[in-house]
PDB file of C-alpha atoms in Angstrom:
ATOM      1  CA  MET A   1     -37.428  23.901  -2.673  1.00 67.00           C
ATOM      2  CA  PRO A   2     -40.226  21.567  -1.531  1.00 74.00           C
ATOM      3  CA  THR A   3     -39.407  18.083  -0.360  1.00 81.00           C
ATOM      4  CA  ILE A   4     -40.887  15.128  -2.209  1.00 79.00           C
ATOM      5  CA  ASP A   5     -43.221  14.409   0.731  1.00 76.00           C
ATOM      6  CA  GLU A   6     -44.756  17.860   0.379  1.00 73.00           C
ATOM      7  CA  PHE A   7     -46.005  17.011  -3.091  1.00 71.00           C
ATOM      8  CA  PHE A   8     -48.241  14.359  -1.513  1.00 79.00           C
ATOM      9  CA  GLY A   9     -49.780  16.741   1.017  1.00 73.00           C
ATOM     10  CA  GLU A  10     -53.500  17.415   0.764  1.00 75.00           C
ATOM     11  CA  THR A  11     -54.846  20.916   0.310  1.00 74.00           C
ATOM     12  CA  ASN A  12     -58.188  22.536  -0.347  1.00 80.00           C
ATOM     13  CA  GLU A  13     -56.541  25.448  -2.108  1.00 82.00           C
ATOM     14  CA  PRO A  14     -56.981  25.949  -5.882  1.00 85.00           C
ATOM     15  CA  ARG A  15     -54.250  24.350  -7.967  1.00 85.00           C
ATOM     16  CA  HIS A  16     -53.483  27.432 -10.034  1.00 91.00           C
ATOM     17  CA  PRO A  17     -51.401  30.162  -8.332  1.00 94.00           C
ATOM     18  CA  ARG A  18     -53.554  32.902  -9.875  1.00 96.00           C
ATOM     19  CA  LEU A  19     -56.665  31.332  -8.386  1.00 96.00           C
ATOM     20  CA  ARG A  20     -54.997  31.057  -5.000  1.00 95.00           C
ATOM     21  CA  ASP A  21     -54.164  34.748  -5.153  1.00 96.00           C
ATOM     22  CA  TRP A  22     -57.659  35.695  -6.303  1.00 97.00           C
ATOM     23  CA  LYS A  23     -59.203  33.615  -3.519  1.00 96.00           C
ATOM     24  CA  ARG A  24     -56.967  35.342  -0.979  1.00 96.00           C
ATOM     25  CA  ARG A  25     -57.948  38.791  -2.232  1.00 96.00           C
ATOM     26  CA  LEU A  26     -61.652  37.930  -2.240  1.00 96.00           C
ATOM     27  CA  SER A  27     -61.369  36.853   1.397  1.00 95.00           C
ATOM     28  CA  LEU A  28     -60.503  40.439   2.407  1.00 94.00           C
ATOM     29  CA  ASN A  29     -63.272  42.564   3.871  1.00 93.00           C
ATOM     30  CA  ASN A  30     -65.548  44.372   1.392  1.00 94.00           C
ATOM     31  CA  THR A  31     -63.654  42.981  -1.605  1.00 96.00           C
ATOM     32  CA  SER A  32     -65.428  41.689  -4.706  1.00 97.00           C
ATOM     33  CA  ALA A  33     -64.527  40.908  -8.295  1.00 98.00           C
ATOM     34  CA  SER A  34     -66.147  40.709 -11.711  1.00 98.00           C
ATOM     35  CA  LEU A  35     -65.146  39.206 -15.047  1.00 98.00           C
ATOM     36  CA  GLU A  36     -65.154  40.657 -18.542  1.00 97.00           C
ATOM     37  CA  VAL A  37     -64.250  38.639 -21.638  1.00 96.00           C
ATOM     38  CA  PHE A  38     -62.780  40.285 -24.722  1.00 93.00           C
ATOM     39  CA  GLN A  39     -62.006  38.566 -28.014  1.00 87.00           C
ATOM     40  CA  PRO A  40     -59.950  40.720 -30.397  1.00 81.00           C
ATOM     41  CA  ASN A  41     -60.289  40.564 -34.163  1.00 75.00           C
ATOM     42  CA  GLY A  42     -57.125  39.528 -35.982  1.00 62.00           C
ATOM     43  CA  ALA A  43     -56.022  39.468 -39.588  1.00 58.00           C
ATOM     44  CA  PHE A  44     -57.144  35.840 -39.928  1.00 60.00           C
ATOM     45  CA  GLY A  45     -60.296  35.876 -37.807  1.00 62.00           C
ATOM     46  CA  GLN A  46     -60.861  36.296 -34.118  1.00 71.00           C
ATOM     47  CA  GLY A  47     -57.874  36.107 -31.815  1.00 79.00           C
ATOM     48  CA  ARG A  48     -57.582  34.328 -28.508  1.00 87.00           C
ATOM     49  CA  PRO A  49     -59.969  35.780 -25.926  1.00 93.00           C
ATOM     50  CA  GLU A  50     -58.744  37.607 -22.858  1.00 96.00           C
ATOM     51  CA  MET A  51     -60.081  37.672 -19.306  1.00 97.00           C
ATOM     52  CA  TYR A  52     -60.271  40.933 -17.369  1.00 98.00           C
ATOM     53  CA  VAL A  53     -60.702  40.278 -13.658  1.00 98.00           C
ATOM     54  CA  GLN A  54     -61.590  43.563 -11.940  1.00 98.00           C
ATOM     55  CA  PHE A  55     -61.293  43.709  -8.167  1.00 97.00           C
ATOM     56  CA  LYS A  56     -63.195  46.259  -6.107  1.00 97.00           C
ATOM     57  CA  GLU A  57     -62.897  47.379  -2.499  1.00 95.00           C
ATOM     58  CA  ASP A  58     -65.964  49.008  -0.974  1.00 93.00           C
ATOM     59  CA  GLY A  59     -67.350  49.234  -4.517  1.00 89.00           C
ATOM     60  CA  SER A  60     -64.361  51.149  -5.909  1.00 95.00           C
ATOM     61  CA  PRO A  61     -62.099  49.548  -8.566  1.00 94.00           C
ATOM     62  CA  THR A  62     -58.674  48.522  -7.324  1.00 94.00           C
ATOM     63  CA  GLN A  63     -56.560  45.963  -9.198  1.00 93.00           C
ATOM     64  CA  LEU A  64     -57.313  44.750 -12.732  1.00 97.00           C
ATOM     65  CA  ASP A  65     -55.766  41.436 -13.787  1.00 97.00           C
ATOM     66  CA  THR A  66     -55.600  40.691 -17.527  1.00 97.00           C
ATOM     67  CA  VAL A  67     -54.843  37.140 -18.662  1.00 96.00           C
ATOM     68  CA  LEU A  68     -55.434  35.082 -21.778  1.00 96.00           C
ATOM     69  CA  TRP A  69     -58.568  32.968 -21.616  1.00 96.00           C
ATOM     70  CA  ASP A  70     -58.003  29.770 -19.689  1.00 96.00           C
ATOM     71  CA  ASP A  71     -60.720  27.172 -19.135  1.00 97.00           C
ATOM     72  CA  ASP A  72     -59.380  26.169 -15.720  1.00 96.00           C
ATOM     73  CA  LEU A  73     -59.155  29.772 -14.557  1.00 97.00           C
ATOM     74  CA  ASN A  74     -62.719  30.362 -15.692  1.00 98.00           C
ATOM     75  CA  THR A  75     -63.941  27.290 -13.797  1.00 97.00           C
ATOM     76  CA  GLY A  76     -62.033  28.460 -10.735  1.00 97.00           C
ATOM     77  CA  LEU A  77     -63.610  31.914 -10.921  1.00 98.00           C
ATOM     78  CA  ILE A  78     -67.042  30.323 -11.123  1.00 98.00           C
ATOM     79  CA  LYS A  79     -66.274  28.304  -7.981  1.00 97.00           C
ATOM     80  CA  LEU A  80     -65.189  31.574  -6.344  1.00 97.00           C
ATOM     81  CA  GLU A  81     -68.646  32.951  -7.299  1.00 97.00           C
ATOM     82  CA  VAL A  82     -67.209  35.676  -9.537  1.00 98.00           C
ATOM     83  CA  LYS A  83     -69.882  36.822 -11.980  1.00 98.00           C
ATOM     84  CA  SER A  84     -69.434  38.607 -15.281  1.00 98.00           C
ATOM     85  CA  ILE A  85     -70.148  42.315 -15.568  1.00 97.00           C
ATOM     86  CA  SER A  86     -73.447  41.802 -17.432  1.00 97.00           C
ATOM     87  CA  PRO A  87     -75.812  39.059 -18.670  1.00 97.00           C
ATOM     88  CA  ASP A  88     -74.425  39.551 -22.192  1.00 97.00           C
ATOM     89  CA  GLN A  89     -70.889  39.031 -20.926  1.00 97.00           C
ATOM     90  CA  GLU A  90     -72.043  36.013 -18.921  1.00 98.00           C
ATOM     91  CA  ALA A  91     -73.447  34.482 -22.100  1.00 98.00           C
ATOM     92  CA  GLU A  92     -70.135  35.096 -23.868  1.00 97.00           C
ATOM     93  CA  ARG A  93     -68.268  33.478 -20.991  1.00 97.00           C
ATOM     94  CA  PHE A  94     -70.548  30.441 -20.932  1.00 98.00           C
ATOM     95  CA  ALA A  95     -70.281  30.002 -24.701  1.00 97.00           C
ATOM     96  CA  PHE A  96     -66.558  29.467 -24.108  1.00 97.00           C
ATOM     97  CA  GLY A  97     -67.453  27.218 -21.182  1.00 97.00           C
ATOM     98  CA  LEU A  98     -69.658  25.082 -23.427  1.00 98.00           C
ATOM     99  CA  ARG A  99     -66.858  24.812 -25.964  1.00 97.00           C
ATOM    100  CA  ALA A 100     -64.515  23.495 -23.282  1.00 97.00           C
ATOM    101  CA  ALA A 101     -67.108  21.100 -21.869  1.00 97.00           C
ATOM    102  CA  MET A 102     -67.935  19.668 -25.318  1.00 97.00           C
ATOM    103  CA  ARG A 103     -64.318  19.170 -26.341  1.00 97.00           C
ATOM    104  CA  GLY A 104     -64.034  15.608 -25.021  1.00 96.00           C
ATOM    105  CA  ALA A 105     -67.087  14.332 -26.900  1.00 97.00           C
ATOM    106  CA  GLU A 106     -66.045  16.207 -30.029  1.00 96.00           C
ATOM    107  CA  ARG A 107     -62.592  14.636 -29.899  1.00 97.00           C
ATOM    108  CA  GLU A 108     -63.915  11.123 -29.233  1.00 96.00           C
ATOM    109  CA  PHE A 109     -66.609  11.030 -31.919  1.00 96.00           C
ATOM    110  CA  GLY A 110     -65.256  13.434 -34.543  1.00 96.00           C
ATOM    111  CA  ASP A 111     -66.738  16.653 -35.862  1.00 95.00           C
ATOM    112  CA  SER A 112     -69.322  15.201 -38.239  1.00 96.00           C
ATOM    113  CA  TYR A 113     -70.913  12.725 -35.842  1.00 96.00           C
ATOM    114  CA  PHE A 114     -70.706  15.104 -32.894  1.00 97.00           C
ATOM    115  CA  ASN A 115     -72.407  17.868 -34.889  1.00 97.00           C
ATOM    116  CA  ALA A 116     -75.191  15.529 -35.965  1.00 97.00           C
ATOM    117  CA  VAL A 117     -75.945  14.399 -32.420  1.00 97.00           C
ATOM    118  CA  LEU A 118     -75.659  17.950 -31.078  1.00 97.00           C
ATOM    119  CA  VAL A 119     -78.227  19.317 -33.530  1.00 97.00           C
ATOM    120  CA  GLU A 120     -80.567  16.390 -32.949  1.00 96.00           C
ATOM    121  CA  LEU A 121     -80.381  16.904 -29.172  1.00 96.00           C
ATOM    122  CA  ILE A 122     -81.110  20.626 -29.525  1.00 96.00           C
ATOM    123  CA  LYS A 123     -84.126  19.912 -31.731  1.00 94.00           C
ATOM    124  CA  GLU A 124     -85.543  17.246 -29.386  1.00 93.00           C
ATOM    125  CA  GLY A 125     -86.621  19.647 -26.655  1.00 88.00           C
ATOM    126  CA  ASP A 126     -87.969  23.177 -26.492  1.00 92.00           C
ATOM    127  CA  LEU A 127     -84.721  25.007 -27.239  1.00 94.00           C
ATOM    128  CA  THR A 128     -85.745  25.708 -30.829  1.00 94.00           C
ATOM    129  CA  ARG A 129     -88.607  27.900 -29.629  1.00 95.00           C
ATOM    130  CA  HIS A 130     -85.953  30.471 -28.763  1.00 96.00           C
ATOM    131  CA  ARG A 131     -85.481  32.614 -31.865  1.00 96.00           C
ATOM    132  CA  GLU A 132     -81.710  33.048 -31.530  1.00 96.00           C
ATOM    133  CA  ILE A 133     -81.154  29.281 -31.480  1.00 97.00           C
ATOM    134  CA  ALA A 134     -83.716  28.527 -34.204  1.00 96.00           C
ATOM    135  CA  GLU A 135     -82.079  31.102 -36.490  1.00 95.00           C
ATOM    136  CA  ILE A 136     -78.676  29.430 -36.149  1.00 96.00           C
ATOM    137  CA  LEU A 137     -80.077  25.937 -36.725  1.00 95.00           C
ATOM    138  CA  ARG A 138     -81.481  27.045 -40.091  1.00 94.00           C
ATOM    139  CA  TYR A 139     -77.886  27.025 -41.324  1.00 94.00           C
ATOM    140  CA  ALA A 140     -76.491  24.123 -39.281  1.00 94.00           C
ATOM    141  CA  TYR A 141     -76.226  21.390 -41.881  1.00 92.00           C
ATOM    142  CA  THR A 142     -75.708  17.859 -40.567  1.00 93.00           C
ATOM    143  CA  ASN A 143     -76.553  14.279 -41.454  1.00 92.00           C
ATOM    144  CA  VAL A 144     -78.854  12.079 -39.415  1.00 91.00           C
ATOM    145  CA  PRO A 145     -76.607  10.416 -36.823  1.00 92.00           C
ATOM    146  CA  HIS A 146     -76.283   6.656 -37.144  1.00 88.00           C
ATOM    147  CA  ARG A 147     -77.545   4.583 -34.229  1.00 86.00           C
ATOM    148  CA  GLU A 148     -76.267   1.084 -33.636  1.00 81.00           C
ATOM    149  CA  GLY A 149     -79.030   0.327 -31.169  1.00 74.00           C
ATOM    150  CA  GLY A 150     -78.666  -0.954 -27.649  1.00 72.00           C
ATOM    151  CA  ALA A 151     -78.670   0.719 -24.278  1.00 73.00           C
ATOM    152  CA  PHE A 152     -75.119   2.037 -24.463  1.00 78.00           C
ATOM    153  CA  ASP A 153     -74.201   2.504 -28.120  1.00 91.00           C
ATOM    154  CA  ARG A 154     -72.006   5.354 -29.383  1.00 93.00           C
ATOM    155  CA  TYR A 155     -75.040   7.544 -30.102  1.00 94.00           C
ATOM    156  CA  THR A 156     -76.219   7.256 -26.492  1.00 94.00           C
ATOM    157  CA  ILE A 157     -72.761   8.022 -25.093  1.00 95.00           C
ATOM    158  CA  CYS A 158     -72.303  11.061 -27.327  1.00 96.00           C
ATOM    159  CA  HIS A 159     -75.835  12.298 -26.610  1.00 96.00           C
ATOM    160  CA  GLU A 160     -75.360  11.983 -22.860  1.00 96.00           C
ATOM    161  CA  LEU A 161     -71.958  13.676 -22.914  1.00 97.00           C
ATOM    162  CA  ILE A 162     -73.471  16.675 -24.705  1.00 98.00           C
ATOM    163  CA  ALA A 163     -76.480  16.791 -22.374  1.00 97.00           C
ATOM    164  CA  ASP A 164     -74.184  16.571 -19.344  1.00 98.00           C
ATOM    165  CA  ALA A 165     -72.044  19.424 -20.667  1.00 98.00           C
ATOM    166  CA  ILE A 166     -75.082  21.676 -20.992  1.00 98.00           C
ATOM    167  CA  SER A 167     -76.478  20.573 -17.638  1.00 98.00           C
ATOM    168  CA  GLY A 168     -73.148  21.259 -15.967  1.00 98.00           C
ATOM    169  CA  ARG A 169     -73.161  24.867 -17.209  1.00 98.00           C
ATOM    170  CA  ALA A 170     -76.756  25.306 -16.028  1.00 98.00           C
ATOM    171  CA  LYS A 171     -75.769  24.163 -12.541  1.00 98.00           C
ATOM    172  CA  GLU A 172     -72.790  26.520 -12.509  1.00 98.00           C
ATOM    173  CA  LEU A 173     -75.141  29.398 -13.223  1.00 98.00           C
ATOM    174  CA  THR A 174     -77.650  28.557 -10.507  1.00 98.00           C
ATOM    175  CA  GLN A 175     -75.589  26.781  -7.845  1.00 98.00           C
ATOM    176  CA  ASP A 176     -72.198  28.520  -8.055  1.00 98.00           C
ATOM    177  CA  LEU A 177     -73.081  31.960  -9.381  1.00 98.00           C
ATOM    178  CA  ARG A 178     -76.509  31.995  -7.707  1.00 97.00           C
ATOM    179  CA  TYR A 179     -78.557  33.293 -10.599  1.00 98.00           C
ATOM    180  CA  THR A 180     -82.272  32.607 -10.437  1.00 98.00           C
ATOM    181  CA  GLN A 181     -83.400  29.857 -12.778  1.00 97.00           C
ATOM    182  CA  GLU A 182     -85.110  32.399 -15.029  1.00 97.00           C
ATOM    183  CA  GLU A 183     -81.941  34.501 -15.221  1.00 98.00           C
ATOM    184  CA  ALA A 184     -79.867  31.378 -15.856  1.00 98.00           C
ATOM    185  CA  LYS A 185     -82.184  30.235 -18.661  1.00 97.00           C
ATOM    186  CA  GLY A 186     -81.695  33.478 -20.564  1.00 97.00           C
ATOM    187  CA  ILE A 187     -77.915  33.310 -20.181  1.00 98.00           C
ATOM    188  CA  LEU A 188     -77.732  29.624 -21.146  1.00 98.00           C
ATOM    189  CA  VAL A 189     -79.915  30.059 -24.249  1.00 98.00           C
ATOM    190  CA  SER A 190     -77.764  32.960 -25.430  1.00 98.00           C
ATOM    191  CA  ALA A 191     -74.579  30.997 -24.669  1.00 98.00           C
ATOM    192  CA  LEU A 192     -75.841  27.994 -26.649  1.00 98.00           C
ATOM    193  CA  ALA A 193     -76.755  30.218 -29.594  1.00 97.00           C
ATOM    194  CA  ARG A 194     -73.259  31.748 -29.600  1.00 97.00           C
ATOM    195  CA  TYR A 195     -71.623  28.335 -29.295  1.00 97.00           C
ATOM    196  CA  LEU A 196     -73.682  26.971 -32.206  1.00 97.00           C
ATOM    197  CA  ASP A 197     -73.007  30.099 -34.253  1.00 96.00           C
ATOM    198  CA  GLU A 198     -69.262  29.630 -33.883  1.00 94.00           C
ATOM    199  CA  ARG A 199     -69.402  25.873 -34.368  1.00 95.00           C
ATOM    200  CA  PHE A 200     -71.304  26.115 -37.645  1.00 96.00           C
ATOM    201  CA  SER A 201     -69.634  29.393 -38.762  1.00 92.00           C
ATOM    202  CA  VAL A 202     -73.013  31.013 -39.365  1.00 94.00           C
ATOM    203  CA  SER A 203     -72.006  34.624 -38.685  1.00 89.00           C
ATOM    204  CA  SER A 204     -68.725  34.124 -40.525  1.00 86.00           C
ATOM    205  CA  ARG A 205     -70.481  32.756 -43.610  1.00 88.00           C
ATOM    206  CA  ARG A 206     -72.980  35.599 -43.477  1.00 86.00           C
ATOM    207  CA  GLU A 207     -70.176  38.142 -43.219  1.00 80.00           C
ATOM    208  CA  PHE A 208     -68.541  36.759 -46.363  1.00 80.00           C
ATOM    209  CA  GLY A 209     -71.823  36.720 -48.292  1.00 80.00           C
ATOM    210  CA  MET A 210     -72.177  32.942 -48.218  1.00 82.00           C
ATOM    211  CA  LEU A 211     -75.669  33.007 -46.679  1.00 75.00           C
TER     212      LEU A 211
END
């Protein structure tokens, strides 16, 4: 049983015991790991996604850890430089990462206003030249977000929170996972398209004949 003083001790180790174990295993010679994300279909839509963390020694599979998706575990794996098994899987992973990163702004400003600012931000730049994003936005119905005016109104705060969330995922791809910028662009565009698809239920509506 730890003493109360031990709770105040500083450590550079990950907070989650799974991450501490994964870090320890990755420190062993010739050991690597990769991530696969799987989201099962349930009776009432998609179930909670799972994370498959496959360890390898000298290129040969050893231990496979299966856990329910956890945003903190995913962030920890990114910091440990654990990539997904493919660009498609990386896009799936980062779509979940975007969802987690956007949650604070969504909660603060509410779905309707958040959606309006999100779509406006996406349309401002060159993201709509990517077919997969443009196709989703055709069916993303929002109002024009109200602006109070001023340097730090609610529109500006919401806009910057969304931009920071996207920028943060871009930096994870290039700085932590060490993808080239061109590789990271492809993954991020696909991740954004998947995030928008889920957010505006485009595929779901199409599946039920509503589009």
